[in-house]
PDB file of C-alpha atoms in Angstrom:
ATOM      1  CA  MET A  14      69.171  48.584  59.172  1.00 59.00           C
ATOM      2  CA  ALA A  15      71.360  45.516  60.381  1.00 65.00           C
ATOM      3  CA  ALA A  16      73.359  43.833  57.834  1.00 70.00           C
ATOM      4  CA  LEU A  17      71.500  40.587  56.669  1.00 65.00           C
ATOM      5  CA  PRO A  18      73.235  37.254  57.033  1.00 62.00           C
ATOM      6  CA  PRO A  19      74.167  35.720  53.749  1.00 65.00           C
ATOM      7  CA  VAL A  20      72.154  32.652  54.239  1.00 64.00           C
ATOM      8  CA  ALA A  21      69.038  32.146  56.706  1.00 62.00           C
ATOM      9  CA  ARG A  22      67.831  28.579  57.322  1.00 65.00           C
ATOM     10  CA  GLY A  23      64.901  27.502  59.619  1.00 68.00           C
ATOM     11  CA  LEU A  24      61.945  25.214  59.966  1.00 70.00           C
ATOM     12  CA  MET A  25      58.693  25.918  57.633  1.00 70.00           C
ATOM     13  CA  ILE A  26      55.898  26.878  59.727  1.00 69.00           C
ATOM     14  CA  HIS A  27      52.518  25.439  59.199  1.00 69.00           C
ATOM     15  CA  ARG A  28      49.490  24.825  60.868  1.00 75.00           C
ATOM     16  CA  ALA A  29      49.522  22.545  63.613  1.00 76.00           C
ATOM     17  CA  ALA A  30      48.288  19.173  63.025  1.00 77.00           C
ATOM     18  CA  GLY A  31      47.096  18.496  66.276  1.00 83.00           C
ATOM     19  CA  ASP A  32      46.418  20.337  69.679  1.00 87.00           C
ATOM     20  CA  GLU A  33      49.642  22.226  69.438  1.00 89.00           C
ATOM     21  CA  VAL A  34      49.463  25.751  69.341  1.00 92.00           C
ATOM     22  CA  ALA A  35      52.394  28.592  68.537  1.00 91.00           C
ATOM     23  CA  VAL A  36      53.281  31.613  70.568  1.00 93.00           C
ATOM     24  CA  TYR A  37      54.981  33.958  68.159  1.00 93.00           C
ATOM     25  CA  ARG A  38      56.943  37.421  68.940  1.00 93.00           C
ATOM     26  CA  PHE A  39      57.639  40.101  66.388  1.00 93.00           C
ATOM     27  CA  TYR A  40      60.857  42.387  66.918  1.00 91.00           C
ATOM     28  CA  ASP A  41      62.234  45.116  65.467  1.00 91.00           C
ATOM     29  CA  ALA A  42      65.594  46.122  64.138  1.00 90.00           C
ATOM     30  CA  ASP A  43      66.568  47.036  67.744  1.00 92.00           C
ATOM     31  CA  GLU A  44      65.202  43.608  68.878  1.00 91.00           C
ATOM     32  CA  ARG A  45      62.399  45.346  70.904  1.00 92.00           C
ATOM     33  CA  LEU A  46      59.566  43.234  71.175  1.00 93.00           C
ATOM     34  CA  LEU A  47      56.467  44.633  69.385  1.00 93.00           C
ATOM     35  CA  TYR A  48      53.922  41.915  69.407  1.00 94.00           C
ATOM     36  CA  VAL A  49      53.354  38.565  71.213  1.00 95.00           C
ATOM     37  CA  GLY A  50      50.526  36.302  69.987  1.00 94.00           C
ATOM     38  CA  ILE A  51      49.104  32.636  69.711  1.00 94.00           C
ATOM     39  CA  SER A  52      47.840  30.709  66.772  1.00 92.00           C
ATOM     40  CA  LYS A  53      47.530  27.013  65.547  1.00 92.00           C
ATOM     41  CA  ASP A  54      48.309  28.592  62.041  1.00 90.00           C
ATOM     42  CA  PRO A  55      51.352  31.485  62.672  1.00 89.00           C
ATOM     43  CA  MET A  56      51.707  32.376  58.892  1.00 87.00           C
ATOM     44  CA  THR A  57      47.907  32.710  58.162  1.00 88.00           C
ATOM     45  CA  ARG A  58      47.723  34.959  61.309  1.00 90.00           C
ATOM     46  CA  TRP A  59      50.846  36.982  60.392  1.00 90.00           C
ATOM     47  CA  GLN A  60      49.022  37.835  57.244  1.00 90.00           C
ATOM     48  CA  GLU A  61      46.299  39.414  59.435  1.00 90.00           C
ATOM     49  CA  HIS A  62      48.795  41.810  61.056  1.00 91.00           C
ATOM     50  CA  MET A  63      50.031  43.013  57.997  1.00 92.00           C
ATOM     51  CA  GLY A  64      47.646  45.531  57.665  1.00 89.00           C
ATOM     52  CA  ARG A  65      48.799  46.940  60.948  1.00 90.00           C
ATOM     53  CA  LYS A  66      50.603  50.215  60.969  1.00 90.00           C
ATOM     54  CA  TRP A  67      53.803  49.005  63.241  1.00 90.00           C
ATOM     55  CA  TRP A  68      54.117  45.782  60.557  1.00 93.00           C
ATOM     56  CA  ARG A  69      56.500  47.683  58.835  1.00 93.00           C
ATOM     57  CA  ASN A  70      58.689  47.747  61.737  1.00 93.00           C
ATOM     58  CA  VAL A  71      59.115  43.902  62.215  1.00 92.00           C
ATOM     59  CA  THR A  72      62.507  42.523  61.172  1.00 90.00           C
ATOM     60  CA  SER A  73      62.578  39.416  62.761  1.00 89.00           C
ATOM     61  CA  TYR A  74      60.440  37.062  64.561  1.00 90.00           C
ATOM     62  CA  GLU A  75      60.363  33.847  66.875  1.00 90.00           C
ATOM     63  CA  VAL A  76      57.969  31.142  67.237  1.00 91.00           C
ATOM     64  CA  ARG A  77      57.553  28.439  70.172  1.00 91.00           C
ATOM     65  CA  TRP A  78      55.443  25.570  69.877  1.00 90.00           C
ATOM     66  CA  HIS A  79      53.163  24.356  73.136  1.00 92.00           C
ATOM     67  CA  GLN A  80      51.471  21.169  73.595  1.00 92.00           C
ATOM     68  CA  SER A  81      47.770  22.858  74.275  1.00 93.00           C
ATOM     69  CA  ARG A  82      46.074  26.437  73.873  1.00 93.00           C
ATOM     70  CA  ALA A  83      46.181  26.532  77.603  1.00 94.00           C
ATOM     71  CA  GLU A  84      50.106  26.462  77.722  1.00 95.00           C
ATOM     72  CA  ALA A  85      50.386  28.715  74.713  1.00 94.00           C
ATOM     73  CA  ARG A  86      47.751  31.125  76.252  1.00 93.00           C
ATOM     74  CA  ALA A  87      49.528  31.027  80.126  1.00 94.00           C
ATOM     75  CA  GLU A  88      52.947  31.896  78.051  1.00 94.00           C
ATOM     76  CA  GLU A  89      51.478  34.653  76.008  1.00 93.00           C
ATOM     77  CA  LYS A  90      49.856  36.079  79.194  1.00 90.00           C
ATOM     78  CA  ARG A  91      53.284  35.580  80.974  1.00 91.00           C
ATOM     79  CA  ALA A  92      55.141  37.459  78.124  1.00 92.00           C
ATOM     80  CA  MET A  93      52.643  40.422  77.931  1.00 88.00           C
ATOM     81  CA  ALA A  94      52.883  41.098  81.639  1.00 86.00           C
ATOM     82  CA  GLU A  95      56.811  40.422  81.899  1.00 90.00           C
ATOM     83  CA  GLU A  96      58.307  41.453  78.500  1.00 90.00           C
ATOM     84  CA  GLU A  97      55.847  44.396  77.595  1.00 88.00           C
ATOM     85  CA  PRO A  98      55.567  44.250  73.994  1.00 92.00           C
ATOM     86  CA  VAL A  99      54.825  47.804  72.335  1.00 89.00           C
ATOM     87  CA  HIS A 100      51.278  46.727  70.635  1.00 89.00           C
ATOM     88  CA  ASN A 101      49.570  44.134  72.530  1.00 86.00           C
ATOM     89  CA  ILE A 102      47.589  47.189  73.860  1.00 75.00           C
ATOM     90  CA  HIS A 103      44.215  44.881  74.586  1.00 63.00           C
ATOM     91  CA  SER A 104      45.992  42.551  76.803  1.00 57.00           C
ATOM     92  CA  ALA A 105      47.927  45.041  78.571  1.00 54.00           C
ATOM     93  CA  PRO A 106      47.259  45.767  82.175  1.00 54.00           C
ATOM     94  CA  ARG A 107      46.986  49.630  81.089  1.00 57.00           C
ATOM     95  CA  TYR A 108      44.340  48.934  78.677  1.00 53.00           C
ATOM     96  CA  GLY A 109      42.339  47.287  81.091  1.00 55.00           C
ATOM     97  CA  ALA A 110      42.564  50.055  83.407  1.00 60.00           C
ATOM     98  CA  TYR A 111      41.549  52.457  80.786  1.00 54.00           C
ATOM     99  CA  CYS A 112      38.432  50.460  79.886  1.00 58.00           C
ATOM    100  CA  ARG A 113      37.496  49.901  83.512  1.00 63.00           C
ATOM    101  CA  ALA A 114      37.750  53.676  83.720  1.00 65.00           C
ATOM    102  CA  ALA A 115      35.852  54.440  80.762  1.00 64.00           C
ATOM    103  CA  ALA A 116      32.965  52.201  81.819  1.00 66.00           C
ATOM    104  CA  GLN A 117      32.727  53.990  85.352  1.00 72.00           C
ATOM    105  CA  SER A 118      32.500  57.522  83.614  1.00 72.00           C
ATOM    106  CA  PRO A 119      29.313  59.443  83.890  1.00 79.00           C
ATOM    107  CA  GLU A 120      28.440  58.989  80.315  1.00 78.00           C
ATOM    108  CA  ALA A 121      29.027  55.428  80.172  1.00 69.00           C
ATOM    109  CA  ARG A 122      26.594  54.971  83.375  1.00 75.00           C
ATOM    110  CA  ALA A 123      23.842  57.246  82.075  1.00 77.00           C
ATOM    111  CA  SER A 124      24.145  55.212  78.529  1.00 75.00           C
ATOM    112  CA  ARG A 125      23.739  51.633  80.340  1.00 72.00           C
ATOM    113  CA  ALA A 126      20.736  53.410  82.793  1.00 75.00           C
ATOM    114  CA  ALA A 127      18.799  54.807  79.640  1.00 76.00           C
ATOM    115  CA  ARG A 128      19.601  51.311  77.908  1.00 73.00           C
ATOM    116  CA  ALA A 129      18.227  49.358  81.062  1.00 73.00           C
ATOM    117  CA  GLN A 130      15.117  51.560  80.717  1.00 77.00           C
ATOM    118  CA  GLN A 131      14.717  50.860  77.013  1.00 75.00           C
ATOM    119  CA  ILE A 132      15.037  47.144  77.679  1.00 73.00           C
ATOM    120  CA  ALA A 133      12.213  47.350  80.683  1.00 75.00           C
ATOM    121  CA  ALA A 134      10.119  49.414  78.270  1.00 78.00           C
ATOM    122  CA  GLY A 135      10.299  46.567  75.376  1.00 77.00           C
ATOM    123  CA  VAL A 136      12.856  48.478  72.959  1.00 73.00           C
ATOM    124  CA  SER A 137      14.772  46.474  70.695  1.00 72.00           C
ATOM    125  CA  GLY A 138      18.524  47.291  69.869  1.00 70.00           C
ATOM    126  CA  ALA A 139      16.914  47.732  66.040  1.00 74.00           C
ATOM    127  CA  GLN A 140      14.572  50.513  67.331  1.00 78.00           C
ATOM    128  CA  ARG A 141      16.680  52.007  69.495  1.00 75.00           C
ATOM    129  CA  ARG A 142      19.542  52.728  66.872  1.00 77.00           C
ATOM    130  CA  LYS A 143      16.873  53.821  64.746  1.00 82.00           C
ATOM    131  CA  ALA A 144      15.948  56.746  67.035  1.00 81.00           C
ATOM    132  CA  GLU A 145      19.695  57.544  67.740  1.00 80.00           C
ATOM    133  CA  GLU A 146      20.059  57.925  64.173  1.00 82.00           C
ATOM    134  CA  ALA A 147      16.931  59.910  63.838  1.00 84.00           C
ATOM    135  CA  ALA A 148      18.152  62.171  66.759  1.00 81.00           C
ATOM    136  CA  LYS A 149      21.654  62.655  65.179  1.00 80.00           C
ATOM    137  CA  LYS A 150      20.007  63.817  61.944  1.00 81.00           C
ATOM    138  CA  GLY A 151      17.639  66.201  63.380  1.00 80.00           C
ATOM    139  CA  GLN A 152      20.720  67.852  65.517  1.00 76.00           C
ATOM    140  CA  ALA A 153      22.481  68.211  62.074  1.00 74.00           C
ATOM    141  CA  ASP A 154      19.630  69.769  60.231  1.00 74.00           C
ATOM    142  CA  GLY A 155      18.915  71.873  63.131  1.00 63.00           C
TER     143      GLY A 155
END
């Protein structure tokens, strides 16, 4: 682990008072970008990240404030595309490709077709879930 500086000084990060939105980045000890996110209240949002497996690898961060959510979102999107953070899987192109491929699988198409038939027949979501649970229980018992 890198030696810590004897003194660290910086601005406190508080919730935005107006329309400002922060773009934050987390880095590991090798300065590899782990995650990029946006928030009007970064410190609170970071507490939500603390439960992630990768959080223990975070050794430093960077925060930049933008005048609007649109500006921050554009910066976040650019960062994810160009800087390739390790743990932003939901916004990464490879995750989108995975989801599209999964949606086109024979199982997914059959499930959507079955659901369309149930909707046409007036079967509610609760009724469908109850029937699925009964079917699973029957398979387990049988």
